[in-house]
């Protein structure tokens, strides 16, 4: 049975605990404050009532002793009920005999206090409280022993009592005042405290709202800043610091996923495009080789022609493989050894070479009066401008003017090289995708007998410029020509390097 009661008590406590844990924080704080205030009010009220009771009774006891010592018992014994000189309204006088008899003045037993000689003996000269005969009123009683002269016939004690009804009424009124005032104080405090607690917990609601917004996907949201000297300020700083790290981690993961998806997509496109580009020359090589093998009596001139076609296809495959290998190395972001090189000489050499290969085009060079030195790899930069000029020759008709212009920035920290032509231009789709690998414009190749290329030349240009920490862009429209712009950083040339570095051709 005892074990069952203990289990029931434990279940009850656990139930209360769960209910308390499910209670909102603002309700718990308000309830806790109200309980503390109510306990404080009860404690203060009880202490005040006890102090008042003790003080009043000590005053009454002193008054009873003073009056009892000043009264003349003989005069009291001779008085009658009609004589009011010795009968204060709140007082009764008693003569208590050893055998238990009592004589009182005034003689009104119904309203008089009820006590015995044993109560007097036990009090031993101290005041005590007794009830009226009907139990409705409390009395304070003080009894002092009487010297009876040795005959034993007189009273053993004289007692004086004081009616406590006024005091009890005052205490009862005070109790009601305390109850009413305390209830009002608790009600007002509950209303005011609930508002204050709600206002104090508003930062927590902001944190809750911020967390919900972040959970919905807005990782840049932060908790409002508050004074770091306060608790909520320190919590906000800690949460914002944590949110910043979480956002960085999430952004890094998203970028990593995007890069992985993009890389996978590019790899698929690369494999498909490379397979397509290699299939044609491989098919040609296999076809010509089989043709030569199966026709041993073929005239020597035809045999040499087909062997030349095989060599041409092999060269094309070799060039394609070289370009793919270069792009793969650039994709691995291997650092290029950057040295101060004269950009002007590179551009002049590139224009001279283009004039030889594109004799039916007009070429012009526009550059500053002074040398322009950039940090780069000379051979790679030469490849960039050879590809751009070759692209202009390949995709524009004969007689097109191609201009290579050099523009320095106002502060001299960068240089922009424009390769522009007045050819047919390109569509918006071509302009957006022209730097993609294996992308070739829909327009025809301008030069008869020229191959359209593999669509890797401009992709190599973009990769090399990026490795030089520069940028490349194109502006073009149908019928308005095209302008490719390469922007690079300018450096101050070392005197020794500028004088002694051999030019690469």
Tab-separated table of C-alpha atoms in Angstrom:
chain	number	residue	atom	x	y	z
A	1	UNK	CA	0.000	0.000	0.000
A	2	UNK	CA	2.831	2.358	0.947
A	3	UNK	CA	4.605	1.564	-2.337
A	4	UNK	CA	1.429	2.342	-4.307
A	5	UNK	CA	1.057	5.681	-2.564
A	6	UNK	CA	4.658	6.527	-3.365
A	7	UNK	CA	4.160	5.621	-7.039
A	8	UNK	CA	1.019	7.770	-7.173
A	9	UNK	CA	2.894	10.655	-5.564
A	10	UNK	CA	5.754	10.229	-8.054
A	11	UNK	CA	3.343	10.146	-10.993
A	12	UNK	CA	1.647	13.268	-9.687
A	13	UNK	CA	4.954	15.108	-9.395
A	14	UNK	CA	6.017	14.007	-12.905
A	15	UNK	CA	2.678	15.166	-14.279
A	16	UNK	CA	3.106	18.559	-12.657
A	17	UNK	CA	6.654	18.697	-13.996
A	18	UNK	CA	5.525	17.969	-17.563
A	19	UNK	CA	2.734	20.510	-17.307
A	20	UNK	CA	5.182	23.116	-15.984
A	21	UNK	CA	7.642	22.362	-18.784
A	22	UNK	CA	4.882	22.866	-21.372
A	23	UNK	CA	3.894	26.220	-19.867
A	24	UNK	CA	5.121	29.267	-21.870
A	25	UNK	CA	8.092	31.090	-20.379
A	26	UNK	CA	6.232	34.387	-19.960
A	27	UNK	CA	3.495	32.602	-17.947
A	28	UNK	CA	6.089	30.882	-15.773
A	29	UNK	CA	7.959	34.116	-15.128
A	30	UNK	CA	4.767	36.005	-14.280
A	31	UNK	CA	3.535	33.185	-12.044
A	32	UNK	CA	6.904	32.949	-10.290
A	33	UNK	CA	6.933	36.686	-9.615
A	34	UNK	CA	3.360	36.587	-8.316
A	35	UNK	CA	4.154	33.657	-6.016
A	36	UNK	CA	7.200	35.465	-4.638
A	37	UNK	CA	5.253	38.689	-4.129
A	38	UNK	CA	2.328	36.839	-2.535
A	39	UNK	CA	4.705	35.007	-0.210
A	40	UNK	CA	6.387	38.288	0.687
A	41	UNK	CA	3.026	39.951	1.374
A	42	UNK	CA	1.913	37.043	3.577
A	43	UNK	CA	5.204	37.075	5.473
A	44	UNK	CA	5.076	40.857	5.980
A	45	UNK	CA	1.423	40.723	7.027
A	46	UNK	CA	1.966	37.911	9.518
A	47	UNK	CA	5.018	39.652	10.944
A	48	UNK	CA	3.062	42.920	11.272
A	49	UNK	CA	0.097	41.211	12.942
A	50	UNK	CA	2.347	39.298	15.352
A	51	UNK	CA	4.242	42.479	16.221
A	52	UNK	CA	0.963	44.379	16.688
A	53	UNK	CA	-0.491	41.592	18.796
A	54	UNK	CA	2.610	41.366	20.967
A	55	UNK	CA	2.823	45.124	21.423
A	56	UNK	CA	-0.861	45.511	22.244
A	57	UNK	CA	-0.905	42.627	24.724
A	58	UNK	CA	2.239	43.900	26.447
A	59	UNK	CA	0.583	47.310	26.753
A	60	UNK	CA	-2.617	45.759	28.144
A	61	UNK	CA	-0.624	43.606	30.568
A	62	UNK	CA	1.268	46.633	31.853
A	63	UNK	CA	-2.001	48.553	32.204
A	64	UNK	CA	-3.653	45.651	34.109
A	65	UNK	CA	-0.720	45.342	36.469
A	66	UNK	CA	-0.666	49.067	37.104
A	67	UNK	CA	-4.402	49.229	37.762
A	68	UNK	CA	-4.426	46.095	39.882
A	69	UNK	CA	-1.646	47.373	42.080
A	70	UNK	CA	-3.449	50.720	42.556
A	71	UNK	CA	-6.936	49.322	43.335
A	72	UNK	CA	-8.054	48.929	46.947
A	73	UNK	CA	-9.579	45.489	47.312
A	74	UNK	CA	-11.549	46.393	50.418
A	75	UNK	CA	-13.304	49.197	48.596
A	76	UNK	CA	-14.001	46.906	45.655
A	77	UNK	CA	-15.473	44.239	47.970
A	78	UNK	CA	-17.843	46.770	49.564
A	79	UNK	CA	-19.031	48.178	46.244
A	80	UNK	CA	-22.437	47.308	44.780
A	81	UNK	CA	-23.517	46.705	41.265
A	82	UNK	CA	-25.078	50.152	41.050
A	83	UNK	CA	-21.786	51.714	41.977
A	84	UNK	CA	-19.867	52.337	38.740
A	85	UNK	CA	-16.803	53.992	40.258
A	86	UNK	CA	-14.800	50.767	40.228
A	87	UNK	CA	-16.316	49.198	37.108
A	88	UNK	CA	-14.589	50.370	33.954
A	89	UNK	CA	-16.467	49.328	30.798
A	90	UNK	CA	-13.751	46.994	29.609
A	91	UNK	CA	-12.641	45.636	33.004
A	92	UNK	CA	-13.752	42.910	35.449
A	93	UNK	CA	-12.384	42.486	38.965
A	94	UNK	CA	-12.156	39.022	40.527
A	95	UNK	CA	-11.426	37.698	43.963
A	96	UNK	CA	-10.273	34.109	43.551
A	97	UNK	CA	-10.303	31.730	46.492
A	98	UNK	CA	-8.133	28.696	46.962
A	99	UNK	CA	-11.174	26.402	46.953
A	100	UNK	CA	-12.175	27.628	43.496
A	101	UNK	CA	-14.794	30.198	44.411
A	102	UNK	CA	-14.778	33.509	42.588
A	103	UNK	CA	-16.330	36.874	43.260
A	104	UNK	CA	-16.569	39.367	40.410
A	105	UNK	CA	-17.387	42.986	39.963
A	106	UNK	CA	-19.583	43.704	38.118
A	107	UNK	CA	-21.519	40.543	38.702
A	108	UNK	CA	-22.419	39.613	35.119
A	109	UNK	CA	-21.389	35.995	34.634
A	110	UNK	CA	-22.554	35.775	30.996
A	111	UNK	CA	-20.101	38.381	29.730
A	112	UNK	CA	-17.310	37.654	32.239
A	113	UNK	CA	-14.198	35.662	31.375
A	114	UNK	CA	-14.136	32.015	32.365
A	115	UNK	CA	-11.047	30.708	34.128
A	116	UNK	CA	-10.221	28.563	37.176
A	117	UNK	CA	-7.879	28.828	40.112
A	118	UNK	CA	-5.646	26.251	38.402
A	119	UNK	CA	-5.270	28.610	35.430
A	120	UNK	CA	-4.223	31.355	37.824
A	121	UNK	CA	-1.768	29.105	39.620
A	122	UNK	CA	-0.264	27.934	36.313
A	123	UNK	CA	0.131	31.541	35.114
A	124	UNK	CA	2.256	32.283	38.171
A	125	UNK	CA	1.717	36.026	38.093
A	126	UNK	CA	1.814	36.329	34.287
A	127	UNK	CA	-1.084	37.543	32.176
A	128	UNK	CA	-2.985	35.001	30.105
A	129	UNK	CA	-5.913	34.974	27.722
A	130	UNK	CA	-9.300	33.491	28.588
A	131	UNK	CA	-12.603	33.255	26.740
A	132	UNK	CA	-15.933	34.559	27.944
A	133	UNK	CA	-18.418	32.064	29.337
A	134	UNK	CA	-20.245	31.957	25.989
A	135	UNK	CA	-16.964	31.790	24.070
A	136	UNK	CA	-17.672	34.940	22.019
A	137	UNK	CA	-15.128	37.337	23.499
A	138	UNK	CA	-11.498	37.057	24.523
A	139	UNK	CA	-10.271	38.525	27.808
A	140	UNK	CA	-6.831	39.301	29.096
A	141	UNK	CA	-6.426	38.138	32.700
A	142	UNK	CA	-3.762	39.150	35.232
A	143	UNK	CA	-3.921	37.635	38.763
A	144	UNK	CA	-1.660	38.518	41.675
A	145	UNK	CA	-1.512	36.638	45.003
A	146	UNK	CA	-3.067	38.218	48.119
A	147	UNK	CA	-1.707	38.167	51.641
A	148	UNK	CA	-4.796	36.873	53.586
A	149	UNK	CA	-3.304	37.428	57.011
A	150	UNK	CA	-2.804	33.743	57.796
A	151	UNK	CA	-6.416	32.725	58.513
A	152	UNK	CA	-6.929	31.248	55.032
A	153	UNK	CA	-10.486	32.527	54.757
A	154	UNK	CA	-9.774	35.431	52.400
A	155	UNK	CA	-9.201	35.363	48.686
A	156	UNK	CA	-5.943	33.845	47.482
A	157	UNK	CA	-5.721	36.023	44.347
A	158	UNK	CA	-7.054	39.256	43.059
A	159	UNK	CA	-7.504	39.284	39.255
A	160	UNK	CA	-8.197	42.098	36.827
A	161	UNK	CA	-9.354	41.337	33.278
A	162	UNK	CA	-9.537	43.401	30.110
A	163	UNK	CA	-11.922	42.789	27.240
A	164	UNK	CA	-10.097	42.293	23.925
A	165	UNK	CA	-13.069	42.692	21.591
A	166	UNK	CA	-11.953	46.086	20.265
A	167	UNK	CA	-8.491	44.723	19.574
A	168	UNK	CA	-9.861	41.605	17.895
A	169	UNK	CA	-12.143	43.734	15.740
A	170	UNK	CA	-9.252	45.979	14.809
A	171	UNK	CA	-7.103	42.947	13.944
A	172	UNK	CA	-9.936	41.409	11.921
A	173	UNK	CA	-10.385	44.700	10.042
A	174	UNK	CA	-6.648	44.892	9.436
A	175	UNK	CA	-6.646	41.330	8.117
A	176	UNK	CA	-9.413	42.203	5.647
A	177	UNK	CA	-7.533	45.325	4.600
A	178	UNK	CA	-4.395	43.238	4.045
A	179	UNK	CA	-6.369	40.664	2.048
A	180	UNK	CA	-8.075	43.286	-0.137
A	181	UNK	CA	-4.957	45.377	-0.653
A	182	UNK	CA	-2.835	42.285	-1.270
A	183	UNK	CA	-5.353	40.976	-3.801
A	184	UNK	CA	-5.385	44.334	-5.568
A	185	UNK	CA	-1.597	44.498	-5.547
A	186	UNK	CA	-1.334	40.974	-6.974
A	187	UNK	CA	-3.947	41.732	-9.644
A	188	UNK	CA	-2.203	44.949	-10.653
A	189	UNK	CA	1.183	43.268	-10.547
A	190	UNK	CA	-0.125	40.394	-12.682
A	191	UNK	CA	-1.354	42.852	-15.323
A	192	UNK	CA	1.738	45.053	-15.213
A	193	UNK	CA	4.116	42.107	-14.835
A	194	UNK	CA	2.623	40.301	-17.815
A	195	UNK	CA	3.221	43.399	-19.948
A	196	UNK	CA	6.749	43.881	-18.639
A	197	UNK	CA	7.593	40.206	-19.129
A	198	UNK	CA	6.168	40.287	-22.653
A	199	UNK	CA	8.221	43.400	-23.438
A	200	UNK	CA	11.337	41.899	-21.855
A	201	UNK	CA	10.927	38.700	-23.866
A	202	UNK	CA	10.410	40.533	-27.163
A	203	UNK	CA	14.090	39.903	-28.126
A	204	UNK	CA	13.416	36.178	-27.750
A	205	UNK	CA	10.432	36.492	-30.076
A	206	UNK	CA	12.672	38.328	-32.545
A	207	UNK	CA	15.180	35.497	-32.294
A	208	UNK	CA	12.340	33.011	-32.853
A	209	UNK	CA	11.138	34.973	-35.895
A	210	UNK	CA	14.685	35.225	-37.269
A	211	UNK	CA	15.199	31.487	-36.830
A	212	UNK	CA	11.948	30.784	-38.702
A	213	UNK	CA	12.988	33.091	-41.566
A	214	UNK	CA	16.407	31.437	-41.751
A	215	UNK	CA	14.757	28.004	-41.763
A	216	UNK	CA	12.667	29.210	-44.720
A	217	UNK	CA	15.875	29.863	-46.690
A	218	UNK	CA	16.905	33.478	-45.969
A	219	UNK	CA	20.353	32.734	-44.548
A	220	UNK	CA	21.396	36.398	-44.538
A	221	UNK	CA	18.873	37.342	-41.832
A	222	UNK	CA	20.347	38.365	-38.465
A	223	UNK	CA	19.121	39.081	-34.945
A	224	UNK	CA	18.798	42.849	-34.268
A	225	UNK	CA	21.852	44.260	-32.491
A	226	UNK	CA	21.470	45.200	-28.842
A	227	UNK	CA	23.737	46.500	-26.105
A	228	UNK	CA	26.339	43.747	-25.500
A	229	UNK	CA	26.347	44.709	-21.814
A	230	UNK	CA	22.892	43.113	-21.473
A	231	UNK	CA	22.081	39.416	-21.476
A	232	UNK	CA	20.000	39.635	-24.643
A	233	UNK	CA	22.749	41.664	-26.300
A	234	UNK	CA	25.334	38.976	-25.552
A	235	UNK	CA	22.935	36.264	-26.723
A	236	UNK	CA	22.302	38.228	-29.929
A	237	UNK	CA	26.033	38.631	-30.595
A	238	UNK	CA	26.614	34.910	-30.053
A	239	UNK	CA	23.668	33.953	-32.274
A	240	UNK	CA	24.709	36.339	-35.055
A	241	UNK	CA	28.239	34.956	-34.953
A	242	UNK	CA	26.862	31.430	-35.167
A	243	UNK	CA	24.477	32.404	-38.001
A	244	UNK	CA	27.352	33.972	-39.945
A	245	UNK	CA	29.363	30.768	-39.731
A	246	UNK	CA	26.304	28.715	-40.681
A	247	UNK	CA	25.607	30.965	-43.657
A	248	UNK	CA	29.217	30.742	-44.826
A	249	UNK	CA	29.100	26.965	-44.487
A	250	UNK	CA	25.787	26.713	-46.340
A	251	UNK	CA	26.913	29.093	-49.078
A	252	UNK	CA	30.154	27.165	-49.485
A	253	UNK	CA	28.218	23.926	-49.721
A	254	UNK	CA	25.797	25.399	-52.251
A	255	UNK	CA	28.648	26.783	-54.323
A	256	UNK	CA	30.419	23.448	-54.105
A	257	UNK	CA	27.279	21.643	-55.233
A	258	UNK	CA	26.779	24.140	-58.046
A	259	UNK	CA	30.398	23.771	-59.119
A	260	UNK	CA	30.088	20.003	-58.995
A	261	UNK	CA	26.892	20.046	-61.070
A	262	UNK	CA	28.361	22.575	-63.472
A	263	UNK	CA	31.582	20.595	-63.725
A	264	UNK	CA	29.658	17.401	-64.336
A	265	UNK	CA	27.564	19.082	-67.000
A	266	UNK	CA	30.627	20.577	-68.628
A	267	UNK	CA	32.355	17.198	-68.503
A	268	UNK	CA	29.432	15.539	-70.254
A	269	UNK	CA	29.340	18.254	-72.888
A	270	UNK	CA	33.119	18.061	-73.236
A	271	UNK	CA	33.096	14.300	-73.725
A	272	UNK	CA	30.261	14.544	-76.223
A	273	UNK	CA	31.893	17.401	-78.156
A	274	UNK	CA	35.381	15.863	-78.063
A	275	UNK	CA	34.010	12.545	-79.243
A	276	UNK	CA	32.185	14.313	-82.058
A	277	UNK	CA	35.260	16.303	-83.070
A	278	UNK	CA	37.552	13.268	-82.992
A	279	UNK	CA	35.116	11.022	-84.793
A	280	UNK	CA	35.370	12.898	-88.100
A	281	UNK	CA	39.187	12.777	-88.521
A	282	UNK	CA	39.310	9.233	-87.153
A	283	UNK	CA	36.699	8.183	-89.673
A	284	UNK	CA	38.677	9.902	-92.405
A	285	UNK	CA	41.925	8.236	-91.349
A	286	UNK	CA	40.316	4.828	-91.169
A	287	UNK	CA	38.542	5.303	-94.508
A	288	UNK	CA	41.599	6.518	-96.402
A	289	UNK	CA	43.829	3.844	-94.840
A	290	UNK	CA	41.381	1.103	-95.748
A	291	UNK	CA	41.069	2.516	-99.254
A	292	UNK	CA	44.842	2.439	-99.739
A	293	UNK	CA	45.142	-1.052	-98.198
A	294	UNK	CA	42.418	-2.605	-100.319
A	295	UNK	CA	43.678	-1.090	-103.592
A	296	UNK	CA	47.315	-2.182	-104.047
A	297	UNK	CA	47.198	-1.304	-107.737
A	298	UNK	CA	46.123	2.283	-107.071
A	299	UNK	CA	48.064	4.865	-109.113
A	300	UNK	CA	50.899	6.420	-107.152
A	301	UNK	CA	49.447	9.905	-107.452
A	302	UNK	CA	46.161	8.833	-105.871
A	303	UNK	CA	48.038	6.902	-103.196
A	304	UNK	CA	50.068	9.973	-102.234
A	305	UNK	CA	46.898	12.091	-102.171
A	306	UNK	CA	45.152	9.727	-99.759
A	307	UNK	CA	48.258	9.457	-97.575
A	308	UNK	CA	48.343	13.263	-97.462
A	309	UNK	CA	44.700	13.289	-96.330
A	310	UNK	CA	45.593	10.814	-93.585
A	311	UNK	CA	48.438	13.072	-92.450
A	312	UNK	CA	46.126	16.125	-92.530
A	313	UNK	CA	43.546	14.341	-90.371
A	314	UNK	CA	46.296	13.224	-87.974
A	315	UNK	CA	47.548	16.821	-87.706
A	316	UNK	CA	44.014	17.985	-87.023
A	317	UNK	CA	43.613	15.377	-84.267
A	318	UNK	CA	46.996	16.353	-82.829
A	319	UNK	CA	46.041	20.025	-82.769
A	320	UNK	CA	42.737	19.166	-81.108
A	321	UNK	CA	44.448	17.017	-78.475
A	322	UNK	CA	46.990	19.782	-77.805
A	323	UNK	CA	44.238	22.338	-77.339
A	324	UNK	CA	42.328	20.007	-75.000
A	325	UNK	CA	45.487	19.354	-72.993
A	326	UNK	CA	46.117	23.102	-72.683
A	327	UNK	CA	42.554	23.711	-71.489
A	328	UNK	CA	42.817	20.853	-68.994
A	329	UNK	CA	45.990	22.366	-67.532
A	330	UNK	CA	44.380	25.800	-67.309
A	331	UNK	CA	41.310	24.287	-65.661
A	332	UNK	CA	43.524	22.856	-62.935
A	333	UNK	CA	44.468	26.481	-62.166
A	334	UNK	CA	48.154	25.725	-62.219
A	335	UNK	CA	49.916	29.023	-61.644
A	336	UNK	CA	51.474	30.604	-64.718
A	337	UNK	CA	54.881	32.164	-64.221
A	338	UNK	CA	54.156	35.863	-64.632
A	339	UNK	CA	56.991	38.150	-65.632
A	340	UNK	CA	57.063	41.753	-66.836
A	341	UNK	CA	56.699	41.635	-70.622
A	342	UNK	CA	56.278	44.368	-73.213
A	343	UNK	CA	52.749	44.088	-74.524
A	344	UNK	CA	53.433	46.441	-77.431
A	345	UNK	CA	55.973	44.142	-79.081
A	346	UNK	CA	53.651	41.153	-78.666
A	347	UNK	CA	50.811	43.010	-80.372
A	348	UNK	CA	53.007	44.254	-83.238
A	349	UNK	CA	54.296	40.721	-83.890
A	350	UNK	CA	50.741	39.310	-83.766
A	351	UNK	CA	49.518	41.885	-86.329
A	352	UNK	CA	52.493	41.175	-88.607
A	353	UNK	CA	51.782	37.437	-88.528
A	354	UNK	CA	48.087	38.025	-89.207
A	355	UNK	CA	48.913	40.160	-92.268
A	356	UNK	CA	50.759	37.193	-93.763
A	357	UNK	CA	47.977	34.645	-93.152
A	358	UNK	CA	45.138	37.058	-93.967
A	359	UNK	CA	46.557	38.972	-96.894
A	360	UNK	CA	43.079	39.751	-98.234
A	361	UNK	CA	42.190	41.648	-95.023
A	362	UNK	CA	43.284	45.083	-93.934
A	363	UNK	CA	45.050	45.439	-90.568
A	364	UNK	CA	45.746	48.503	-88.437
A	365	UNK	CA	47.463	49.005	-85.091
A	366	UNK	CA	46.584	51.849	-82.706
A	367	UNK	CA	48.692	52.113	-79.596
A	368	UNK	CA	50.144	54.617	-77.110
A	369	UNK	CA	53.440	56.367	-77.668
A	370	UNK	CA	55.150	54.578	-74.760
A	371	UNK	CA	55.734	50.908	-74.061
A	372	UNK	CA	53.115	49.085	-72.022
A	373	UNK	CA	54.419	46.431	-69.632
A	374	UNK	CA	52.138	43.776	-68.143
A	375	UNK	CA	52.717	40.797	-65.872
A	376	UNK	CA	52.297	37.649	-67.954
A	377	UNK	CA	53.649	34.785	-69.969
A	378	UNK	CA	54.830	36.054	-73.342
A	379	UNK	CA	54.021	32.949	-75.353
A	380	UNK	CA	50.562	32.611	-73.840
A	381	UNK	CA	49.710	36.262	-74.431
A	382	UNK	CA	50.911	35.906	-78.033
A	383	UNK	CA	48.578	32.909	-78.381
A	384	UNK	CA	45.652	35.036	-77.105
A	385	UNK	CA	46.044	37.724	-79.760
A	386	UNK	CA	46.949	35.257	-82.518
A	387	UNK	CA	43.678	33.439	-81.805
A	388	UNK	CA	41.666	36.676	-81.767
A	389	UNK	CA	43.174	37.943	-85.029
A	390	UNK	CA	42.860	34.514	-86.640
A	391	UNK	CA	39.237	34.341	-85.542
A	392	UNK	CA	38.600	37.733	-87.184
A	393	UNK	CA	40.229	36.589	-90.445
A	394	UNK	CA	38.384	33.258	-90.434
A	395	UNK	CA	34.872	34.612	-89.832
A	396	UNK	CA	34.881	37.807	-91.933
A	397	UNK	CA	34.869	38.210	-95.720
A	398	UNK	CA	37.803	39.437	-97.764
A	399	UNK	CA	38.411	43.178	-97.564
A	400	UNK	CA	37.344	43.427	-93.911
A	401	UNK	CA	39.323	45.917	-91.854
A	402	UNK	CA	40.693	44.499	-88.575
A	403	UNK	CA	41.992	46.991	-86.003
A	404	UNK	CA	44.011	46.236	-82.882
A	405	UNK	CA	43.815	49.189	-80.456
A	406	UNK	CA	45.483	49.666	-77.064
A	407	UNK	CA	43.798	51.836	-74.379
A	408	UNK	CA	45.318	52.692	-70.992
A	409	UNK	CA	43.094	53.399	-67.995
A	410	UNK	CA	43.073	56.880	-66.484
A	411	UNK	CA	45.194	55.841	-63.505
A	412	UNK	CA	47.483	53.714	-65.681
A	413	UNK	CA	46.890	50.560	-63.640
A	414	UNK	CA	45.317	48.529	-66.452
A	415	UNK	CA	45.352	48.270	-70.220
A	416	UNK	CA	42.562	47.246	-72.593
A	417	UNK	CA	43.318	45.745	-75.998
A	418	UNK	CA	40.492	45.881	-78.561
A	419	UNK	CA	40.426	43.540	-81.561
A	420	UNK	CA	37.596	44.864	-83.717
A	421	UNK	CA	36.434	44.320	-87.239
A	422	UNK	CA	33.761	45.749	-89.528
A	423	UNK	CA	32.528	42.322	-90.620
A	424	UNK	CA	29.000	40.865	-90.506
A	425	UNK	CA	28.958	40.621	-86.682
A	426	UNK	CA	27.177	37.904	-84.747
A	427	UNK	CA	23.804	37.180	-83.181
A	428	UNK	CA	23.051	37.669	-79.482
A	429	UNK	CA	23.105	33.891	-78.977
A	430	UNK	CA	26.539	33.665	-80.597
A	431	UNK	CA	27.806	36.603	-78.550
A	432	UNK	CA	26.745	34.969	-75.275
A	433	UNK	CA	28.206	31.560	-76.074
A	434	UNK	CA	31.230	32.420	-78.162
A	435	UNK	CA	33.725	31.625	-75.355
A	436	UNK	CA	32.227	28.195	-74.668
A	437	UNK	CA	34.209	25.146	-75.665
A	438	UNK	CA	33.369	23.499	-78.988
A	439	UNK	CA	30.867	26.254	-79.741
A	440	UNK	CA	30.934	27.411	-83.326
A	441	UNK	CA	28.811	30.111	-84.875
A	442	UNK	CA	26.154	29.209	-87.369
A	443	UNK	CA	27.647	31.533	-90.003
A	444	UNK	CA	29.818	30.126	-92.823
A	445	UNK	CA	33.599	30.164	-92.782
A	446	UNK	CA	34.757	33.138	-94.834
A	447	UNK	CA	37.885	31.687	-96.349
A	448	UNK	CA	37.530	28.987	-98.962
A	449	UNK	CA	39.323	25.819	-98.075
A	450	UNK	CA	39.681	26.812	-94.433
A	451	UNK	CA	38.445	24.575	-91.670
A	452	UNK	CA	35.961	26.040	-89.276
A	453	UNK	CA	38.146	24.946	-86.376
A	454	UNK	CA	37.130	22.964	-83.331
A	455	UNK	CA	35.492	25.782	-81.399
A	456	UNK	CA	38.324	25.884	-78.857
A	457	UNK	CA	40.240	29.015	-79.903
A	458	UNK	CA	38.162	31.560	-77.991
A	459	UNK	CA	37.765	29.161	-75.040
A	460	UNK	CA	41.574	29.053	-74.835
A	461	UNK	CA	41.655	32.870	-75.004
A	462	UNK	CA	39.250	33.143	-72.049
A	463	UNK	CA	41.187	30.540	-70.010
A	464	UNK	CA	44.589	32.196	-70.605
A	465	UNK	CA	43.277	35.681	-69.788
A	466	UNK	CA	41.689	34.371	-66.591
A	467	UNK	CA	45.020	32.772	-65.621
A	468	UNK	CA	46.563	36.246	-66.026
A	469	UNK	CA	43.940	37.694	-63.628
A	470	UNK	CA	42.421	39.665	-66.488
A	471	UNK	CA	39.099	39.694	-68.313
A	472	UNK	CA	37.844	39.272	-71.859
A	473	UNK	CA	34.519	40.357	-73.353
A	474	UNK	CA	32.890	40.815	-76.732
A	475	UNK	CA	30.477	43.366	-78.125
A	476	UNK	CA	28.770	42.628	-81.419
A	477	UNK	CA	25.550	42.908	-83.382
A	478	UNK	CA	24.477	41.717	-86.807
A	479	UNK	CA	25.817	44.041	-89.493
A	480	UNK	CA	27.938	46.050	-87.034
A	481	UNK	CA	31.074	43.939	-86.739
A	482	UNK	CA	32.579	42.592	-83.535
A	483	UNK	CA	34.930	43.924	-80.857
A	484	UNK	CA	36.829	41.611	-78.509
A	485	UNK	CA	38.332	43.424	-75.481
A	486	UNK	CA	41.118	41.956	-73.341
A	487	UNK	CA	41.938	43.789	-70.100
A	488	UNK	CA	45.223	43.172	-68.254
A	489	UNK	CA	47.072	44.690	-65.304
A	490	UNK	CA	49.984	47.041	-65.959
A	491	UNK	CA	53.232	46.742	-63.969
A	492	UNK	CA	56.354	48.836	-63.710
A	493	UNK	CA	59.110	47.266	-65.837
A	494	UNK	CA	62.422	46.431	-64.142
A	495	UNK	CA	65.224	48.199	-66.009
A	496	UNK	CA	67.339	45.097	-66.384
A	497	UNK	CA	64.464	42.942	-67.494
A	498	UNK	CA	63.230	45.479	-70.017
A	499	UNK	CA	66.678	45.851	-71.563
A	500	UNK	CA	67.952	42.272	-71.523
A	501	UNK	CA	64.915	40.054	-72.064
A	502	UNK	CA	65.020	38.408	-75.463
A	503	UNK	CA	61.911	38.526	-77.576
A	504	UNK	CA	60.154	35.277	-78.358
A	505	UNK	CA	58.879	34.886	-81.835
